[in-house]
Amino acid sequence: MIRDCRLEDGPDIVPLLAQLGYPTAPERVPHRINEWGAEPGRHLLVADVDHTVAGLAALCLIPLIHRDQPLARLVALVVDDRHRGAGIGHALLDRTEQIARQSSCEEREITSNRSRDGAHRFYRRHGYEDWCETSARFRKQLHAG
């Protein structure tokens, strides 16, 4: 079952974030869940399998100055190693696409580390194209100092 993330899901989210490559201190997770829930246009979803969080998806709806419709950006999608291949990633992706359509989004983009070949195959199977050949993406680390 795909549902909104709740505070009590925090302990189950910590290992998922680690599997995604982002080790997170358990005490930081409740704050992050609250932040996501407080902002309109942010959707933090989990896949609940027998009362255990088996997957996580984070979707942001971003207003654009050059379009009337927002952009839907999937910033995280992870399925627990023990549950991969069971259709959970597909269900999470479908639910985020449904939210995007209901929000009048015409496009959706996914950010994914170049090293995640398996994830890239998954996205291609679901109709996504890698646009980094035609569009540059720039990033700069900002540190308080």
PDB file of C-alpha atoms in Angstrom:
ATOM      1  CA  MET A   1       0.000   0.000   0.000  1.00  0.00           C
ATOM      2  CA  ILE A   2       1.328   3.447  -0.937  1.00  0.00           C
ATOM      3  CA  ARG A   3       0.566   6.124   1.655  1.00  0.00           C
ATOM      4  CA  ASP A   4       1.829   9.415   3.034  1.00  0.00           C
ATOM      5  CA  CYS A   5       4.840   9.149   5.306  1.00  0.00           C
ATOM      6  CA  ARG A   6       4.174   9.558   9.037  1.00  0.00           C
ATOM      7  CA  LEU A   7       6.479  10.476  11.907  1.00  0.00           C
ATOM      8  CA  GLU A   8       6.404   6.931  13.229  1.00  0.00           C
ATOM      9  CA  ASP A   9       7.926   5.749   9.915  1.00  0.00           C
ATOM     10  CA  GLY A  10      11.194   7.484  10.828  1.00  0.00           C
ATOM     11  CA  PRO A  11      13.070   4.419  12.113  1.00  0.00           C
ATOM     12  CA  ASP A  12      12.211   2.504   8.919  1.00  0.00           C
ATOM     13  CA  ILE A  13      13.343   5.381   6.707  1.00  0.00           C
ATOM     14  CA  VAL A  14      16.878   5.571   8.135  1.00  0.00           C
ATOM     15  CA  PRO A  15      18.097   2.314   6.504  1.00  0.00           C
ATOM     16  CA  LEU A  16      16.375   3.230   3.226  1.00  0.00           C
ATOM     17  CA  LEU A  17      18.263   6.520   3.079  1.00  0.00           C
ATOM     18  CA  ALA A  18      21.489   4.615   3.779  1.00  0.00           C
ATOM     19  CA  GLN A  19      20.722   2.190   0.925  1.00  0.00           C
ATOM     20  CA  LEU A  20      20.207   5.220  -1.306  1.00  0.00           C
ATOM     21  CA  GLY A  21      23.688   6.395  -0.323  1.00  0.00           C
ATOM     22  CA  TYR A  22      22.726   9.052   2.209  1.00  0.00           C
ATOM     23  CA  PRO A  23      23.471   7.826   5.741  1.00  0.00           C
ATOM     24  CA  THR A  24      21.318   9.883   8.084  1.00  0.00           C
ATOM     25  CA  ALA A  25      21.342  10.277  11.855  1.00  0.00           C
ATOM     26  CA  PRO A  26      18.066   8.807  13.172  1.00  0.00           C
ATOM     27  CA  GLU A  27      17.354  11.899  15.263  1.00  0.00           C
ATOM     28  CA  ARG A  28      17.263  14.059  12.069  1.00  0.00           C
ATOM     29  CA  VAL A  29      14.531  12.068  10.345  1.00  0.00           C
ATOM     30  CA  PRO A  30      11.487  13.360  12.321  1.00  0.00           C
ATOM     31  CA  HIS A  31      12.522  16.937  11.528  1.00  0.00           C
ATOM     32  CA  ARG A  32      12.788  16.107   7.827  1.00  0.00           C
ATOM     33  CA  ILE A  33       9.412  14.352   7.777  1.00  0.00           C
ATOM     34  CA  ASN A  34       7.836  17.404   9.438  1.00  0.00           C
ATOM     35  CA  GLU A  35       9.503  19.747   6.940  1.00  0.00           C
ATOM     36  CA  TRP A  36       8.166  17.764   4.016  1.00  0.00           C
ATOM     37  CA  GLY A  37       4.661  17.686   5.451  1.00  0.00           C
ATOM     38  CA  ALA A  38       4.639  21.420   6.155  1.00  0.00           C
ATOM     39  CA  GLU A  39       5.305  22.572   2.603  1.00  0.00           C
ATOM     40  CA  PRO A  40       2.649  22.566  -0.117  1.00  0.00           C
ATOM     41  CA  GLY A  41       3.857  20.842  -3.250  1.00  0.00           C
ATOM     42  CA  ARG A  42       5.994  18.325  -1.381  1.00  0.00           C
ATOM     43  CA  HIS A  43       4.930  14.713  -1.171  1.00  0.00           C
ATOM     44  CA  LEU A  44       6.753  12.121   0.910  1.00  0.00           C
ATOM     45  CA  LEU A  45       5.331   8.670   0.272  1.00  0.00           C
ATOM     46  CA  VAL A  46       6.105   5.220   1.614  1.00  0.00           C
ATOM     47  CA  ALA A  47       5.297   1.706   0.483  1.00  0.00           C
ATOM     48  CA  ASP A  48       3.819  -0.154   3.445  1.00  0.00           C
ATOM     49  CA  VAL A  49       4.217  -3.937   3.262  1.00  0.00           C
ATOM     50  CA  ASP A  50       2.793  -5.777   6.273  1.00  0.00           C
ATOM     51  CA  HIS A  51       3.186  -2.667   8.468  1.00  0.00           C
ATOM     52  CA  THR A  52       6.825  -2.220   7.435  1.00  0.00           C
ATOM     53  CA  VAL A  53       8.139   0.605   5.265  1.00  0.00           C
ATOM     54  CA  ALA A  54       9.591  -1.130   2.208  1.00  0.00           C
ATOM     55  CA  GLY A  55      10.096   1.913  -0.012  1.00  0.00           C
ATOM     56  CA  LEU A  56      10.173   5.697  -0.109  1.00  0.00           C
ATOM     57  CA  ALA A  57       9.501   8.360  -2.736  1.00  0.00           C
ATOM     58  CA  ALA A  58       9.960  12.126  -2.420  1.00  0.00           C
ATOM     59  CA  LEU A  59       8.260  14.366  -4.982  1.00  0.00           C
ATOM     60  CA  CYS A  60       8.488  18.170  -5.309  1.00  0.00           C
ATOM     61  CA  LEU A  61       6.109  20.245  -7.414  1.00  0.00           C
ATOM     62  CA  ILE A  62       8.054  23.287  -8.564  1.00  0.00           C
ATOM     63  CA  PRO A  63       6.366  26.407  -9.966  1.00  0.00           C
ATOM     64  CA  LEU A  64       8.078  27.691 -13.105  1.00  0.00           C
ATOM     65  CA  ILE A  65       8.261  31.279 -14.298  1.00  0.00           C
ATOM     66  CA  HIS A  66       8.296  30.250 -17.968  1.00  0.00           C
ATOM     67  CA  ARG A  67       5.286  27.890 -17.811  1.00  0.00           C
ATOM     68  CA  ASP A  68       1.826  27.864 -16.325  1.00  0.00           C
ATOM     69  CA  GLN A  69       2.218  24.284 -15.129  1.00  0.00           C
ATOM     70  CA  PRO A  70       4.554  23.218 -12.337  1.00  0.00           C
ATOM     71  CA  LEU A  71       7.378  20.750 -12.868  1.00  0.00           C
ATOM     72  CA  ALA A  72       7.215  17.495 -10.928  1.00  0.00           C
ATOM     73  CA  ARG A  73      10.670  16.448  -9.728  1.00  0.00           C
ATOM     74  CA  LEU A  74      11.225  13.066  -8.111  1.00  0.00           C
ATOM     75  CA  VAL A  75      14.165  13.700  -5.784  1.00  0.00           C
ATOM     76  CA  ALA A  76      14.282  10.290  -4.089  1.00  0.00           C
ATOM     77  CA  LEU A  77      13.031   6.797  -4.854  1.00  0.00           C
ATOM     78  CA  VAL A  78      14.321   3.781  -2.974  1.00  0.00           C
ATOM     79  CA  VAL A  79      13.043   0.273  -2.326  1.00  0.00           C
ATOM     80  CA  ASP A  80      14.517  -1.818   0.463  1.00  0.00           C
ATOM     81  CA  ASP A  81      16.975  -4.401  -0.898  1.00  0.00           C
ATOM     82  CA  ARG A  82      14.835  -7.199   0.545  1.00  0.00           C
ATOM     83  CA  HIS A  83      11.759  -6.069  -1.410  1.00  0.00           C
ATOM     84  CA  ARG A  84      13.230  -5.231  -4.812  1.00  0.00           C
ATOM     85  CA  GLY A  85      11.632  -6.914  -7.794  1.00  0.00           C
ATOM     86  CA  ALA A  86       8.192  -7.080  -6.145  1.00  0.00           C
ATOM     87  CA  GLY A  87       6.674  -4.091  -7.975  1.00  0.00           C
ATOM     88  CA  ILE A  88       7.102  -1.618  -5.111  1.00  0.00           C
ATOM     89  CA  GLY A  89       9.205   0.825  -7.125  1.00  0.00           C
ATOM     90  CA  HIS A  90       6.629   0.664  -9.917  1.00  0.00           C
ATOM     91  CA  ALA A  91       3.807   1.381  -7.436  1.00  0.00           C
ATOM     92  CA  LEU A  92       5.669   4.353  -5.925  1.00  0.00           C
ATOM     93  CA  LEU A  93       6.476   5.738  -9.371  1.00  0.00           C
ATOM     94  CA  ASP A  94       2.842   5.339 -10.473  1.00  0.00           C
ATOM     95  CA  ARG A  95       1.552   7.148  -7.388  1.00  0.00           C
ATOM     96  CA  THR A  96       3.947  10.065  -7.883  1.00  0.00           C
ATOM     97  CA  GLU A  97       2.901  10.307 -11.544  1.00  0.00           C
ATOM     98  CA  GLN A  98      -0.743  10.354 -10.446  1.00  0.00           C
ATOM     99  CA  ILE A  99      -0.024  13.228  -8.033  1.00  0.00           C
ATOM    100  CA  ALA A 100       1.832  15.099 -10.791  1.00  0.00           C
ATOM    101  CA  ARG A 101      -1.076  14.731 -13.223  1.00  0.00           C
ATOM    102  CA  GLN A 102      -3.598  15.825 -10.586  1.00  0.00           C
ATOM    103  CA  SER A 103      -1.411  18.906 -10.035  1.00  0.00           C
ATOM    104  CA  SER A 104      -1.507  19.780 -13.769  1.00  0.00           C
ATOM    105  CA  CYS A 105       2.163  18.948 -14.323  1.00  0.00           C
ATOM    106  CA  GLU A 106       3.008  18.269 -17.950  1.00  0.00           C
ATOM    107  CA  GLU A 107       6.525  17.023 -17.275  1.00  0.00           C
ATOM    108  CA  ARG A 108       8.310  15.131 -14.637  1.00  0.00           C
ATOM    109  CA  GLU A 109      12.010  14.790 -14.084  1.00  0.00           C
ATOM    110  CA  ILE A 110      14.047  12.486 -11.952  1.00  0.00           C
ATOM    111  CA  THR A 111      17.447  13.201 -10.501  1.00  0.00           C
ATOM    112  CA  SER A 112      19.675  10.167 -10.135  1.00  0.00           C
ATOM    113  CA  ASN A 113      23.378   9.645  -9.532  1.00  0.00           C
ATOM    114  CA  ARG A 114      25.226   8.468 -12.656  1.00  0.00           C
ATOM    115  CA  SER A 115      26.481   5.409 -10.768  1.00  0.00           C
ATOM    116  CA  ARG A 116      22.952   3.964 -10.338  1.00  0.00           C
ATOM    117  CA  ASP A 117      22.757   1.926 -13.533  1.00  0.00           C
ATOM    118  CA  GLY A 118      19.983  -0.322 -12.219  1.00  0.00           C
ATOM    119  CA  ALA A 119      17.831   2.674 -11.341  1.00  0.00           C
ATOM    120  CA  HIS A 120      18.442   4.188 -14.780  1.00  0.00           C
ATOM    121  CA  ARG A 121      17.298   0.972 -16.482  1.00  0.00           C
ATOM    122  CA  PHE A 122      14.190   1.027 -14.261  1.00  0.00           C
ATOM    123  CA  TYR A 123      13.380   4.624 -15.266  1.00  0.00           C
ATOM    124  CA  ARG A 124      13.915   3.900 -18.973  1.00  0.00           C
ATOM    125  CA  ARG A 125      11.567   0.902 -18.734  1.00  0.00           C
ATOM    126  CA  HIS A 126       8.958   3.320 -17.412  1.00  0.00           C
ATOM    127  CA  GLY A 127       9.314   5.750 -20.321  1.00  0.00           C
ATOM    128  CA  TYR A 128      11.878   8.227 -18.986  1.00  0.00           C
ATOM    129  CA  GLU A 129      14.728   9.542 -21.119  1.00  0.00           C
ATOM    130  CA  ASP A 130      18.135  10.760 -20.004  1.00  0.00           C
ATOM    131  CA  TRP A 131      18.204  14.431 -21.008  1.00  0.00           C
ATOM    132  CA  CYS A 132      21.667  15.191 -19.693  1.00  0.00           C
ATOM    133  CA  GLU A 133      23.032  14.798 -23.202  1.00  0.00           C
ATOM    134  CA  THR A 134      20.992  17.827 -24.336  1.00  0.00           C
ATOM    135  CA  SER A 135      20.787  19.838 -21.141  1.00  0.00           C
ATOM    136  CA  ALA A 136      23.452  20.727 -18.595  1.00  0.00           C
ATOM    137  CA  ARG A 137      22.833  20.520 -14.879  1.00  0.00           C
ATOM    138  CA  PHE A 138      25.058  22.657 -12.686  1.00  0.00           C
ATOM    139  CA  ARG A 139      25.567  22.399  -8.956  1.00  0.00           C
ATOM    140  CA  LYS A 140      27.504  24.352  -6.359  1.00  0.00           C
ATOM    141  CA  GLN A 141      28.041  23.363  -2.739  1.00  0.00           C
ATOM    142  CA  LEU A 142      27.080  26.152  -0.336  1.00  0.00           C
ATOM    143  CA  HIS A 143      28.585  25.990   3.126  1.00  0.00           C
ATOM    144  CA  ALA A 144      27.875  28.299   6.021  1.00  0.00           C
ATOM    145  CA  GLY A 145      31.013  30.048   6.938  1.00  0.00           C
TER     146      GLY A 145
END
